[in-house]
Structures are given as C-alpha cells and as structure tokens.
Amino acid sequence: MTTSQAESGATYTASLGVIDLPAIVRYAGASGDFNPMHYDRDLAQEMGFDTNFAQGMFTAGLMSVVVAERHTPEALLGFGVKFVSPLWCGETPTFSETVTDTEPGTIELALEVRVGDRVVASGWARVKPRNGPAVAAAVK
Amino acid sequence: MIDHEQPTWTIALDVEHGKCREMAAALHASDPAYTTEAALTAVPTYTAALNHWGFSGADVLRELGLDIKRVLHASEEFDYPNGPLTEGQKLVGDMRVVSRDSVTKPDGRITTTVVLRTDFHDQRSGKAALVVNRTIIERTRVAAS
C-alpha cells in the first residue's frame, strides 16, 4: 500500500443529492419499507414530527454505495451506520469519509452524513486497499 | 440478559437481477457492477429489502413484545466475510437476539435496547455470506407499574 492511496486523516466529501418525495417513494418500493411516516407528511406531523422523513436504511444505503463505488464494490469488508437524527424530506445531505487508520490489507474509514451542522448519521467502513491512484485522486 | 425463551427467526433471501437493479437505482448507484453487468453485484444494504421475501420486521417486534410505534432503528452493521453478494445466490439467515437490556430513567421512562444478529449463509456452498447486526430501541411513555 502506498501512503498516497489513503493517508490517515484524508477526507472526501460529496453531496447525496436532494432527498425528495419521489426519491423516498422509490426507495420504499425497492426496499418494501412502506411505513407511511416516510411519505405521508400530514401523518408524520400528526405524530409530532416536523414533516415526513427518509427511511434510515435509505440513508445507510446511500452511504454504503458511495463508499463501495469509491473503493470498488469488491473492496468493502464491513460497514456500519448509527442513525442520529431524521433526514427530512426535501433536504440535501452531505456525505463525508475520513481515513482513520491504515493497516496492511485494510483501511478504516469514519463516515458522516450531515445537513448543515446537523448530523443525520455517523458510521464506519472497512475496505481493502487497492493499488493505483484512483482513490487518492478523488480525495479532496 | 438473554434467556432461553428468546425467539429466533429463519429468513430466506434470493439475490435477484431485478431487485439488484431496483435497489441500485434507488440508491443512485452508477458502478457497472451494480447496474449493467450480466451478473450483478448486490448493493451493500441489499438485505434491507427482506420484506419482499415475506420477512416481517413488525412481526419480529411483536414477538419481542415491543411497541412498534415506540421503536427506533438505532444502528445497522454489516460484515461481508466472502465479498459482496452476487446475483443468483440463495441465502438463508438465522436471526437471534444477542442482547436485551432495559434501563429505567429518572423520569420513569423505560428504554429497552435490543441487538439482533442475523448470520446469512449461501445455501449452495454453505459458506458464510453476510452478518447483520441491528440495534433497536424502544422508549416507553411512562414506567410500567
């Protein structure tokens, strides 16, 4: 492994795009999670929430795909997410990935999804390093 | 505390082309491994679609004696001991309760944290395919009397 590939502390950020009602409904169809709190604004507000919000596993899935595509799908050894606050319908979250440790054969990553200063989810991933500059080139 | 009365569940799951594509599209995936290759790779959180194979998370909560309206999904963790899931695999998962703890807060509310672990193996090869750890939390409105 070369140090340029994944230096501890290297951070990558990316927008996850707007999580609007069509995106939430599309994920509901794909996953089968049809809890109405995710697509029915009036019901969510009746239950005391600001509005309807994305499925937690939708956020987790978006995080996992960003990591897997950056490091290649075969490189992902493990992934975890902790749900911290709701991702409200219409928000545009930002994903960040920070290298926390590098060992022979593995890179440890800290993950976070935020909307502004608010943390929506935090997580971790463990990936296999790969030779070549592709990952280093994408680190901002 | 875990006692011997805790229920367990067996889950069957197929890694299918159409479901792989649908999950990939919903999660904005663009890697050809997820979107166009003849034998697709499943997105890392493919098992979130378990409802499509007759699995009911609501039934699990009911069997655990938890109130679905008061349950939050706190965390989810995945380990891929033999790489990502790929199209054509038939998986069988054994779900069990790893831990269950209840804490009574000063205001009388009871917070119950349950960790569920599912070990999926490939039905054909018998090899471990995926381990999923899910943590759920139930917060009661008032302490049970």
PDB file of C-alpha atoms in Angstrom:
ATOM      1  CA  MET A   1       0.000   0.000   0.000  1.00  0.00           C
ATOM      2  CA  THR A   2       1.273   3.444  -0.781  1.00  0.00           C
ATOM      3  CA  THR A   3       0.793   6.327   1.598  1.00  0.00           C
ATOM      4  CA  SER A   4      -0.678   8.414  -1.220  1.00  0.00           C
ATOM      5  CA  GLN A   5      -3.531   5.965  -1.537  1.00  0.00           C
ATOM      6  CA  ALA A   6      -5.143   6.577   1.824  1.00  0.00           C
ATOM      7  CA  GLU A   7      -3.353   8.710   4.354  1.00  0.00           C
ATOM      8  CA  SER A   8      -4.815   8.867   7.807  1.00  0.00           C
ATOM      9  CA  GLY A   9      -6.936  11.991   8.058  1.00  0.00           C
ATOM     10  CA  ALA A  10      -7.635  12.241   4.325  1.00  0.00           C
ATOM     11  CA  THR A  11     -11.230  13.370   3.840  1.00  0.00           C
ATOM     12  CA  TYR A  12     -13.609  13.094   0.923  1.00  0.00           C
ATOM     13  CA  THR A  13     -16.962  14.847   0.758  1.00  0.00           C
ATOM     14  CA  ALA A  14     -19.857  14.574  -1.674  1.00  0.00           C
ATOM     15  CA  SER A  15     -23.473  15.677  -1.874  1.00  0.00           C
ATOM     16  CA  LEU A  16     -26.003  12.845  -1.681  1.00  0.00           C
ATOM     17  CA  GLY A  17     -28.458  14.915  -3.737  1.00  0.00           C
ATOM     18  CA  VAL A  18     -31.897  16.118  -2.721  1.00  0.00           C
ATOM     19  CA  ILE A  19     -33.915  13.524  -0.825  1.00  0.00           C
ATOM     20  CA  ASP A  20     -37.338  14.488  -2.090  1.00  0.00           C
ATOM     21  CA  LEU A  21     -40.640  12.611  -2.055  1.00  0.00           C
ATOM     22  CA  PRO A  22     -40.023  10.737  -5.334  1.00  0.00           C
ATOM     23  CA  ALA A  23     -36.649   9.539  -4.012  1.00  0.00           C
ATOM     24  CA  ILE A  24     -38.226   8.353  -0.749  1.00  0.00           C
ATOM     25  CA  VAL A  25     -41.064   6.586  -2.569  1.00  0.00           C
ATOM     26  CA  ARG A  26     -38.642   4.957  -4.978  1.00  0.00           C
ATOM     27  CA  TYR A  27     -36.632   3.588  -2.054  1.00  0.00           C
ATOM     28  CA  ALA A  28     -39.849   2.436  -0.365  1.00  0.00           C
ATOM     29  CA  GLY A  29     -40.697   0.421  -3.457  1.00  0.00           C
ATOM     30  CA  ALA A  30     -37.223  -1.050  -3.746  1.00  0.00           C
ATOM     31  CA  SER A  31     -36.885  -1.967  -0.071  1.00  0.00           C
ATOM     32  CA  GLY A  32     -40.511  -2.701   0.778  1.00  0.00           C
ATOM     33  CA  ASP A  33     -40.383  -0.217   3.694  1.00  0.00           C
ATOM     34  CA  PHE A  34     -43.791   1.416   3.314  1.00  0.00           C
ATOM     35  CA  ASN A  35     -44.020   2.947   6.774  1.00  0.00           C
ATOM     36  CA  PRO A  36     -46.249   5.964   5.966  1.00  0.00           C
ATOM     37  CA  MET A  37     -44.158   8.233   8.189  1.00  0.00           C
ATOM     38  CA  HIS A  38     -41.713   8.323   5.316  1.00  0.00           C
ATOM     39  CA  TYR A  39     -44.090   9.572   2.615  1.00  0.00           C
ATOM     40  CA  ASP A  40     -47.180  10.982   4.386  1.00  0.00           C
ATOM     41  CA  ARG A  41     -46.369  14.485   5.589  1.00  0.00           C
ATOM     42  CA  ASP A  42     -49.709  15.029   7.344  1.00  0.00           C
ATOM     43  CA  LEU A  43     -49.432  11.775   9.302  1.00  0.00           C
ATOM     44  CA  ALA A  44     -45.828  12.488  10.293  1.00  0.00           C
ATOM     45  CA  GLN A  45     -46.868  15.933  11.568  1.00  0.00           C
ATOM     46  CA  GLU A  46     -49.792  14.431  13.477  1.00  0.00           C
ATOM     47  CA  MET A  47     -47.252  12.144  15.165  1.00  0.00           C
ATOM     48  CA  GLY A  48     -45.248  15.173  16.258  1.00  0.00           C
ATOM     49  CA  PHE A  49     -42.528  15.250  13.615  1.00  0.00           C
ATOM     50  CA  ASP A  50     -41.664  18.373  11.620  1.00  0.00           C
ATOM     51  CA  THR A  51     -42.526  16.543   8.404  1.00  0.00           C
ATOM     52  CA  ASN A  52     -42.042  13.159   6.750  1.00  0.00           C
ATOM     53  CA  PHE A  53     -38.520  11.765   6.700  1.00  0.00           C
ATOM     54  CA  ALA A  54     -36.361   9.295   4.785  1.00  0.00           C
ATOM     55  CA  GLN A  55     -36.057   5.661   5.812  1.00  0.00           C
ATOM     56  CA  GLY A  56     -32.929   5.143   7.919  1.00  0.00           C
ATOM     57  CA  MET A  57     -31.830   2.343   5.646  1.00  0.00           C
ATOM     58  CA  PHE A  58     -32.168   4.716   2.680  1.00  0.00           C
ATOM     59  CA  THR A  59     -29.519   6.954   4.223  1.00  0.00           C
ATOM     60  CA  ALA A  60     -27.439   3.896   5.123  1.00  0.00           C
ATOM     61  CA  GLY A  61     -27.738   2.558   1.595  1.00  0.00           C
ATOM     62  CA  LEU A  62     -26.659   5.847   0.035  1.00  0.00           C
ATOM     63  CA  MET A  63     -23.617   5.941   2.340  1.00  0.00           C
ATOM     64  CA  SER A  64     -22.673   2.359   1.560  1.00  0.00           C
ATOM     65  CA  VAL A  65     -22.880   2.870  -2.199  1.00  0.00           C
ATOM     66  CA  VAL A  66     -20.660   5.963  -2.110  1.00  0.00           C
ATOM     67  CA  VAL A  67     -18.036   4.052  -0.134  1.00  0.00           C
ATOM     68  CA  ALA A  68     -18.274   0.924  -2.281  1.00  0.00           C
ATOM     69  CA  GLU A  69     -18.042   2.825  -5.553  1.00  0.00           C
ATOM     70  CA  ARG A  70     -15.076   4.881  -4.366  1.00  0.00           C
ATOM     71  CA  HIS A  71     -13.136   1.823  -3.235  1.00  0.00           C
ATOM     72  CA  THR A  72     -14.743  -0.723  -5.646  1.00  0.00           C
ATOM     73  CA  PRO A  73     -17.658  -2.973  -4.637  1.00  0.00           C
ATOM     74  CA  GLU A  74     -15.335  -5.939  -4.019  1.00  0.00           C
ATOM     75  CA  ALA A  75     -13.212  -3.923  -1.577  1.00  0.00           C
ATOM     76  CA  LEU A  76     -15.914  -3.424   1.050  1.00  0.00           C
ATOM     77  CA  LEU A  77     -15.265  -5.689   4.045  1.00  0.00           C
ATOM     78  CA  GLY A  78     -17.636  -4.148   6.544  1.00  0.00           C
ATOM     79  CA  PHE A  79     -19.911  -1.168   7.013  1.00  0.00           C
ATOM     80  CA  GLY A  80     -21.955   0.241   9.865  1.00  0.00           C
ATOM     81  CA  VAL A  81     -24.233   3.186  10.493  1.00  0.00           C
ATOM     82  CA  LYS A  82     -25.734   4.825  13.551  1.00  0.00           C
ATOM     83  CA  PHE A  83     -28.865   6.895  12.999  1.00  0.00           C
ATOM     84  CA  VAL A  84     -28.573  10.216  14.803  1.00  0.00           C
ATOM     85  CA  SER A  85     -31.387  12.495  13.579  1.00  0.00           C
ATOM     86  CA  PRO A  86     -34.146  12.359  10.957  1.00  0.00           C
ATOM     87  CA  LEU A  87     -33.356  13.245   7.359  1.00  0.00           C
ATOM     88  CA  TRP A  88     -36.365  15.392   6.489  1.00  0.00           C
ATOM     89  CA  CYS A  89     -37.997  15.151   3.092  1.00  0.00           C
ATOM     90  CA  GLY A  90     -36.554  17.786   0.753  1.00  0.00           C
ATOM     91  CA  GLU A  91     -33.184  18.085   2.465  1.00  0.00           C
ATOM     92  CA  THR A  92     -29.866  17.731   0.639  1.00  0.00           C
ATOM     93  CA  PRO A  93     -27.408  15.832   2.847  1.00  0.00           C
ATOM     94  CA  THR A  94     -23.637  15.859   2.530  1.00  0.00           C
ATOM     95  CA  PHE A  95     -21.563  12.717   2.946  1.00  0.00           C
ATOM     96  CA  SER A  96     -18.035  12.711   4.305  1.00  0.00           C
ATOM     97  CA  GLU A  97     -15.475   9.952   4.634  1.00  0.00           C
ATOM     98  CA  THR A  98     -12.277  10.273   6.662  1.00  0.00           C
ATOM     99  CA  VAL A  99      -9.457   7.757   6.786  1.00  0.00           C
ATOM    100  CA  THR A 100      -8.929   6.903  10.453  1.00  0.00           C
ATOM    101  CA  ASP A 101      -6.450   4.060  10.219  1.00  0.00           C
ATOM    102  CA  THR A 102      -4.470   2.144   7.660  1.00  0.00           C
ATOM    103  CA  GLU A 103      -3.193  -1.357   8.240  1.00  0.00           C
ATOM    104  CA  PRO A 104      -1.738  -3.842   5.808  1.00  0.00           C
ATOM    105  CA  GLY A 105      -4.781  -5.144   3.992  1.00  0.00           C
ATOM    106  CA  THR A 106      -7.354  -2.768   5.436  1.00  0.00           C
ATOM    107  CA  ILE A 107      -8.282   0.895   5.544  1.00  0.00           C
ATOM    108  CA  GLU A 108     -10.621   2.092   8.300  1.00  0.00           C
ATOM    109  CA  LEU A 109     -12.978   4.934   7.453  1.00  0.00           C
ATOM    110  CA  ALA A 110     -15.186   7.184   9.577  1.00  0.00           C
ATOM    111  CA  LEU A 111     -18.376   8.207   7.786  1.00  0.00           C
ATOM    112  CA  GLU A 112     -20.812  11.007   8.438  1.00  0.00           C
ATOM    113  CA  VAL A 113     -23.938  12.429   6.835  1.00  0.00           C
ATOM    114  CA  ARG A 114     -24.888  15.996   7.708  1.00  0.00           C
ATOM    115  CA  VAL A 115     -27.370  18.628   6.722  1.00  0.00           C
ATOM    116  CA  GLY A 116     -25.582  21.855   7.538  1.00  0.00           C
ATOM    117  CA  ASP A 117     -24.322  21.455  11.112  1.00  0.00           C
ATOM    118  CA  ARG A 118     -26.793  18.708  11.988  1.00  0.00           C
ATOM    119  CA  VAL A 119     -25.515  15.132  11.978  1.00  0.00           C
ATOM    120  CA  VAL A 120     -28.034  12.752  10.401  1.00  0.00           C
ATOM    121  CA  ALA A 121     -25.956   9.581  10.598  1.00  0.00           C
ATOM    122  CA  SER A 122     -22.476   8.500  11.544  1.00  0.00           C
ATOM    123  CA  GLY A 123     -20.775   5.323  10.558  1.00  0.00           C
ATOM    124  CA  TRP A 124     -17.678   3.360   9.717  1.00  0.00           C
ATOM    125  CA  ALA A 125     -16.383   1.215   6.906  1.00  0.00           C
ATOM    126  CA  ARG A 126     -13.507  -1.189   6.457  1.00  0.00           C
ATOM    127  CA  VAL A 127     -12.164  -1.571   2.937  1.00  0.00           C
ATOM    128  CA  LYS A 128      -9.359  -3.365   1.190  1.00  0.00           C
ATOM    129  CA  PRO A 129      -6.753  -1.020  -0.251  1.00  0.00           C
ATOM    130  CA  ARG A 130      -6.114  -1.182  -3.946  1.00  0.00           C
ATOM    131  CA  ASN A 131      -3.057  -0.293  -5.904  1.00  0.00           C
ATOM    132  CA  GLY A 132      -3.215   2.699  -8.155  1.00  0.00           C
ATOM    133  CA  PRO A 133      -4.060   6.367  -7.890  1.00  0.00           C
ATOM    134  CA  ALA A 134      -7.832   6.221  -8.336  1.00  0.00           C
ATOM    135  CA  VAL A 135      -8.745   6.726  -4.681  1.00  0.00           C
ATOM    136  CA  ALA A 136      -6.026   9.243  -3.950  1.00  0.00           C
ATOM    137  CA  ALA A 137      -7.108  11.302  -6.945  1.00  0.00           C
ATOM    138  CA  ALA A 138     -10.641  11.520  -5.629  1.00  0.00           C
ATOM    139  CA  VAL A 139      -9.637  12.683  -2.135  1.00  0.00           C
ATOM    140  CA  LYS A 140     -10.143  16.396  -1.861  1.00  0.00           C
TER     141      LYS A 140
ATOM    142  CA  MET B   1     -29.733 -10.727  29.681  1.00  0.00           C
ATOM    143  CA  ILE B   2     -30.677 -13.457  27.286  1.00  0.00           C
ATOM    144  CA  ASP B   3     -32.836 -16.309  28.388  1.00  0.00           C
ATOM    145  CA  HIS B   4     -33.702 -19.449  26.542  1.00  0.00           C
ATOM    146  CA  GLU B   5     -37.180 -18.155  25.778  1.00  0.00           C
ATOM    147  CA  GLN B   6     -35.929 -15.625  23.248  1.00  0.00           C
ATOM    148  CA  PRO B   7     -37.363 -16.343  19.810  1.00  0.00           C
ATOM    149  CA  THR B   8     -35.259 -16.959  16.709  1.00  0.00           C
ATOM    150  CA  TRP B   9     -36.167 -16.498  13.074  1.00  0.00           C
ATOM    151  CA  THR B  10     -35.097 -18.136   9.818  1.00  0.00           C
ATOM    152  CA  ILE B  11     -35.015 -15.923   6.745  1.00  0.00           C
ATOM    153  CA  ALA B  12     -34.729 -16.959   3.091  1.00  0.00           C
ATOM    154  CA  LEU B  13     -33.407 -14.399   0.620  1.00  0.00           C
ATOM    155  CA  ASP B  14     -32.664 -14.586  -3.101  1.00  0.00           C
ATOM    156  CA  VAL B  15     -30.198 -12.237  -4.779  1.00  0.00           C
ATOM    157  CA  GLU B  16     -32.189 -11.403  -7.924  1.00  0.00           C
ATOM    158  CA  HIS B  17     -31.258  -9.394 -11.020  1.00  0.00           C
ATOM    159  CA  GLY B  18     -34.326  -7.154 -10.985  1.00  0.00           C
ATOM    160  CA  LYS B  19     -34.137  -6.422  -7.260  1.00  0.00           C
ATOM    161  CA  CYS B  20     -30.405  -5.698  -7.541  1.00  0.00           C
ATOM    162  CA  ARG B  21     -31.120  -3.149 -10.290  1.00  0.00           C
ATOM    163  CA  GLU B  22     -34.035  -1.600  -8.439  1.00  0.00           C
ATOM    164  CA  MET B  23     -32.048  -1.174  -5.214  1.00  0.00           C
ATOM    165  CA  ALA B  24     -29.092   0.211  -7.182  1.00  0.00           C
ATOM    166  CA  ALA B  25     -31.318   2.766  -8.919  1.00  0.00           C
ATOM    167  CA  ALA B  26     -32.974   3.827  -5.656  1.00  0.00           C
ATOM    168  CA  LEU B  27     -29.530   4.302  -4.075  1.00  0.00           C
ATOM    169  CA  HIS B  28     -28.139   6.282  -7.049  1.00  0.00           C
ATOM    170  CA  ALA B  29     -25.518   3.640  -7.808  1.00  0.00           C
ATOM    171  CA  SER B  30     -23.606   4.029 -11.057  1.00  0.00           C
ATOM    172  CA  ASP B  31     -20.882   1.383 -10.928  1.00  0.00           C
ATOM    173  CA  PRO B  32     -21.485  -1.164 -13.740  1.00  0.00           C
ATOM    174  CA  ALA B  33     -21.131  -3.941 -11.168  1.00  0.00           C
ATOM    175  CA  TYR B  34     -24.422  -2.693  -9.685  1.00  0.00           C
ATOM    176  CA  THR B  35     -26.212  -1.528 -12.808  1.00  0.00           C
ATOM    177  CA  THR B  36     -25.319  -3.234 -16.077  1.00  0.00           C
ATOM    178  CA  GLU B  37     -23.151  -6.316 -15.730  1.00  0.00           C
ATOM    179  CA  ALA B  38     -24.719  -9.619 -16.727  1.00  0.00           C
ATOM    180  CA  ALA B  39     -24.393 -10.973 -13.197  1.00  0.00           C
ATOM    181  CA  LEU B  40     -24.989  -8.033 -10.896  1.00  0.00           C
ATOM    182  CA  THR B  41     -23.427  -7.306  -7.538  1.00  0.00           C
ATOM    183  CA  ALA B  42     -25.955  -6.519  -4.813  1.00  0.00           C
ATOM    184  CA  VAL B  43     -25.667  -3.136  -3.105  1.00  0.00           C
ATOM    185  CA  PRO B  44     -24.152  -3.452   0.392  1.00  0.00           C
ATOM    186  CA  THR B  45     -27.526  -2.968   2.103  1.00  0.00           C
ATOM    187  CA  TYR B  46     -29.466  -5.368  -0.137  1.00  0.00           C
ATOM    188  CA  THR B  47     -30.922  -7.162   2.903  1.00  0.00           C
ATOM    189  CA  ALA B  48     -32.949  -4.025   3.682  1.00  0.00           C
ATOM    190  CA  ALA B  49     -35.359  -5.469   1.088  1.00  0.00           C
ATOM    191  CA  LEU B  50     -36.163  -8.545   3.186  1.00  0.00           C
ATOM    192  CA  ASN B  51     -39.853  -7.637   3.291  1.00  0.00           C
ATOM    193  CA  HIS B  52     -40.084  -8.783  -0.314  1.00  0.00           C
ATOM    194  CA  TRP B  53     -39.309 -12.337   0.769  1.00  0.00           C
ATOM    195  CA  GLY B  54     -42.052 -12.497   3.336  1.00  0.00           C
ATOM    196  CA  PHE B  55     -39.962 -11.380   6.286  1.00  0.00           C
ATOM    197  CA  SER B  56     -41.811  -9.043   8.627  1.00  0.00           C
ATOM    198  CA  GLY B  57     -39.839  -6.747  10.878  1.00  0.00           C
ATOM    199  CA  ALA B  58     -43.133  -5.813  12.507  1.00  0.00           C
ATOM    200  CA  ASP B  59     -43.747  -9.452  13.444  1.00  0.00           C
ATOM    201  CA  VAL B  60     -40.283  -9.646  14.996  1.00  0.00           C
ATOM    202  CA  LEU B  61     -41.012  -6.601  17.155  1.00  0.00           C
ATOM    203  CA  ARG B  62     -44.343  -8.089  18.183  1.00  0.00           C
ATOM    204  CA  GLU B  63     -42.700 -11.362  19.196  1.00  0.00           C
ATOM    205  CA  LEU B  64     -40.160  -9.402  21.201  1.00  0.00           C
ATOM    206  CA  GLY B  65     -43.018  -7.676  23.000  1.00  0.00           C
ATOM    207  CA  LEU B  66     -42.041  -4.232  21.712  1.00  0.00           C
ATOM    208  CA  ASP B  67     -44.454  -1.470  20.685  1.00  0.00           C
ATOM    209  CA  ILE B  68     -43.730  -0.765  17.026  1.00  0.00           C
ATOM    210  CA  LYS B  69     -44.880   2.849  17.395  1.00  0.00           C
ATOM    211  CA  ARG B  70     -42.168   3.453  20.012  1.00  0.00           C
ATOM    212  CA  VAL B  71     -39.306   1.624  18.379  1.00  0.00           C
ATOM    213  CA  LEU B  72     -36.401   3.440  16.762  1.00  0.00           C
ATOM    214  CA  HIS B  73     -33.841   1.858  14.492  1.00  0.00           C
ATOM    215  CA  ALA B  74     -30.605   2.888  16.189  1.00  0.00           C
ATOM    216  CA  SER B  75     -27.909   1.229  14.107  1.00  0.00           C
ATOM    217  CA  GLU B  76     -27.147  -1.384  11.471  1.00  0.00           C
ATOM    218  CA  GLU B  77     -23.815  -3.098  10.808  1.00  0.00           C
ATOM    219  CA  PHE B  78     -22.734  -5.407   8.004  1.00  0.00           C
ATOM    220  CA  ASP B  79     -19.796  -7.770   7.625  1.00  0.00           C
ATOM    221  CA  TYR B  80     -19.047  -9.357   4.265  1.00  0.00           C
ATOM    222  CA  PRO B  81     -16.806 -12.354   5.027  1.00  0.00           C
ATOM    223  CA  ASN B  82     -16.671 -13.543   1.411  1.00  0.00           C
ATOM    224  CA  GLY B  83     -17.116 -10.344  -0.565  1.00  0.00           C
ATOM    225  CA  PRO B  84     -20.306  -8.699  -1.796  1.00  0.00           C
ATOM    226  CA  LEU B  85     -23.482 -10.650  -2.505  1.00  0.00           C
ATOM    227  CA  THR B  86     -23.917 -11.500  -6.173  1.00  0.00           C
ATOM    228  CA  GLU B  87     -26.884 -12.294  -8.358  1.00  0.00           C
ATOM    229  CA  GLY B  88     -28.013 -15.900  -8.238  1.00  0.00           C
ATOM    230  CA  GLN B  89     -27.108 -16.529  -4.620  1.00  0.00           C
ATOM    231  CA  LYS B  90     -29.741 -18.076  -2.409  1.00  0.00           C
ATOM    232  CA  LEU B  91     -29.224 -17.126   1.196  1.00  0.00           C
ATOM    233  CA  VAL B  92     -30.590 -18.421   4.447  1.00  0.00           C
ATOM    234  CA  GLY B  93     -30.342 -16.228   7.516  1.00  0.00           C
ATOM    235  CA  ASP B  94     -30.639 -17.135  11.169  1.00  0.00           C
ATOM    236  CA  MET B  95     -31.724 -14.173  13.269  1.00  0.00           C
ATOM    237  CA  ARG B  96     -31.368 -14.198  17.027  1.00  0.00           C
ATOM    238  CA  VAL B  97     -31.322 -11.841  19.981  1.00  0.00           C
ATOM    239  CA  VAL B  98     -27.758 -11.022  21.011  1.00  0.00           C
ATOM    240  CA  SER B  99     -28.633  -8.759  23.917  1.00  0.00           C
ATOM    241  CA  ARG B 100     -31.632  -7.152  25.523  1.00  0.00           C
ATOM    242  CA  ASP B 101     -31.284  -4.526  28.221  1.00  0.00           C
ATOM    243  CA  SER B 102     -33.806  -2.241  29.894  1.00  0.00           C
ATOM    244  CA  VAL B 103     -32.945   0.910  31.796  1.00  0.00           C
ATOM    245  CA  THR B 104     -35.413   2.956  33.837  1.00  0.00           C
ATOM    246  CA  LYS B 105     -34.710   6.664  33.549  1.00  0.00           C
ATOM    247  CA  PRO B 106     -35.227   9.089  36.462  1.00  0.00           C
ATOM    248  CA  ASP B 107     -38.464  10.302  34.858  1.00  0.00           C
ATOM    249  CA  GLY B 108     -39.831   6.763  34.870  1.00  0.00           C
ATOM    250  CA  ARG B 109     -39.459   6.042  31.190  1.00  0.00           C
ATOM    251  CA  ILE B 110     -38.046   2.670  30.312  1.00  0.00           C
ATOM    252  CA  THR B 111     -35.552   2.380  27.485  1.00  0.00           C
ATOM    253  CA  THR B 112     -35.137  -1.106  26.077  1.00  0.00           C
ATOM    254  CA  THR B 113     -32.239  -1.799  23.729  1.00  0.00           C
ATOM    255  CA  VAL B 114     -32.272  -4.984  21.675  1.00  0.00           C
ATOM    256  CA  VAL B 115     -29.454  -6.186  19.426  1.00  0.00           C
ATOM    257  CA  LEU B 116     -30.462  -8.652  16.730  1.00  0.00           C
ATOM    258  CA  ARG B 117     -27.849 -10.591  14.807  1.00  0.00           C
ATOM    259  CA  THR B 118     -28.516 -12.375  11.519  1.00  0.00           C
ATOM    260  CA  ASP B 119     -25.981 -14.795  10.073  1.00  0.00           C
ATOM    261  CA  PHE B 120     -26.657 -15.377   6.379  1.00  0.00           C
ATOM    262  CA  HIS B 121     -25.037 -18.297   4.596  1.00  0.00           C
ATOM    263  CA  ASP B 122     -25.061 -19.343   0.963  1.00  0.00           C
ATOM    264  CA  GLN B 123     -27.476 -22.217   0.609  1.00  0.00           C
ATOM    265  CA  ARG B 124     -25.431 -23.936  -2.110  1.00  0.00           C
ATOM    266  CA  SER B 125     -21.889 -23.558  -0.832  1.00  0.00           C
ATOM    267  CA  GLY B 126     -22.732 -23.446   2.847  1.00  0.00           C
ATOM    268  CA  LYS B 127     -20.256 -20.582   3.266  1.00  0.00           C
ATOM    269  CA  ALA B 128     -20.889 -17.535   5.412  1.00  0.00           C
ATOM    270  CA  ALA B 129     -22.186 -14.722   3.209  1.00  0.00           C
ATOM    271  CA  LEU B 130     -23.180 -11.834   5.435  1.00  0.00           C
ATOM    272  CA  VAL B 131     -23.561 -10.902   9.089  1.00  0.00           C
ATOM    273  CA  VAL B 132     -26.013  -8.144  10.002  1.00  0.00           C
ATOM    274  CA  ASN B 133     -26.256  -6.622  13.466  1.00  0.00           C
ATOM    275  CA  ARG B 134     -29.284  -4.403  14.085  1.00  0.00           C
ATOM    276  CA  THR B 135     -29.857  -2.338  17.215  1.00  0.00           C
ATOM    277  CA  ILE B 136     -33.358  -1.174  18.020  1.00  0.00           C
ATOM    278  CA  ILE B 137     -34.531   0.965  20.931  1.00  0.00           C
ATOM    279  CA  GLU B 138     -37.981   1.209  22.500  1.00  0.00           C
ATOM    280  CA  ARG B 139     -38.781   4.118  24.769  1.00  0.00           C
ATOM    281  CA  THR B 140     -41.928   3.838  26.834  1.00  0.00           C
ATOM    282  CA  ARG B 141     -44.092   6.845  27.633  1.00  0.00           C
ATOM    283  CA  VAL B 142     -44.246   6.064  31.344  1.00  0.00           C
ATOM    284  CA  ALA B 143     -42.804   3.381  33.561  1.00  0.00           C
ATOM    285  CA  ALA B 144     -44.832   0.220  33.773  1.00  0.00           C
ATOM    286  CA  SER B 145     -46.409  -0.075  37.206  1.00  0.00           C
TER     287      SER B 145
END
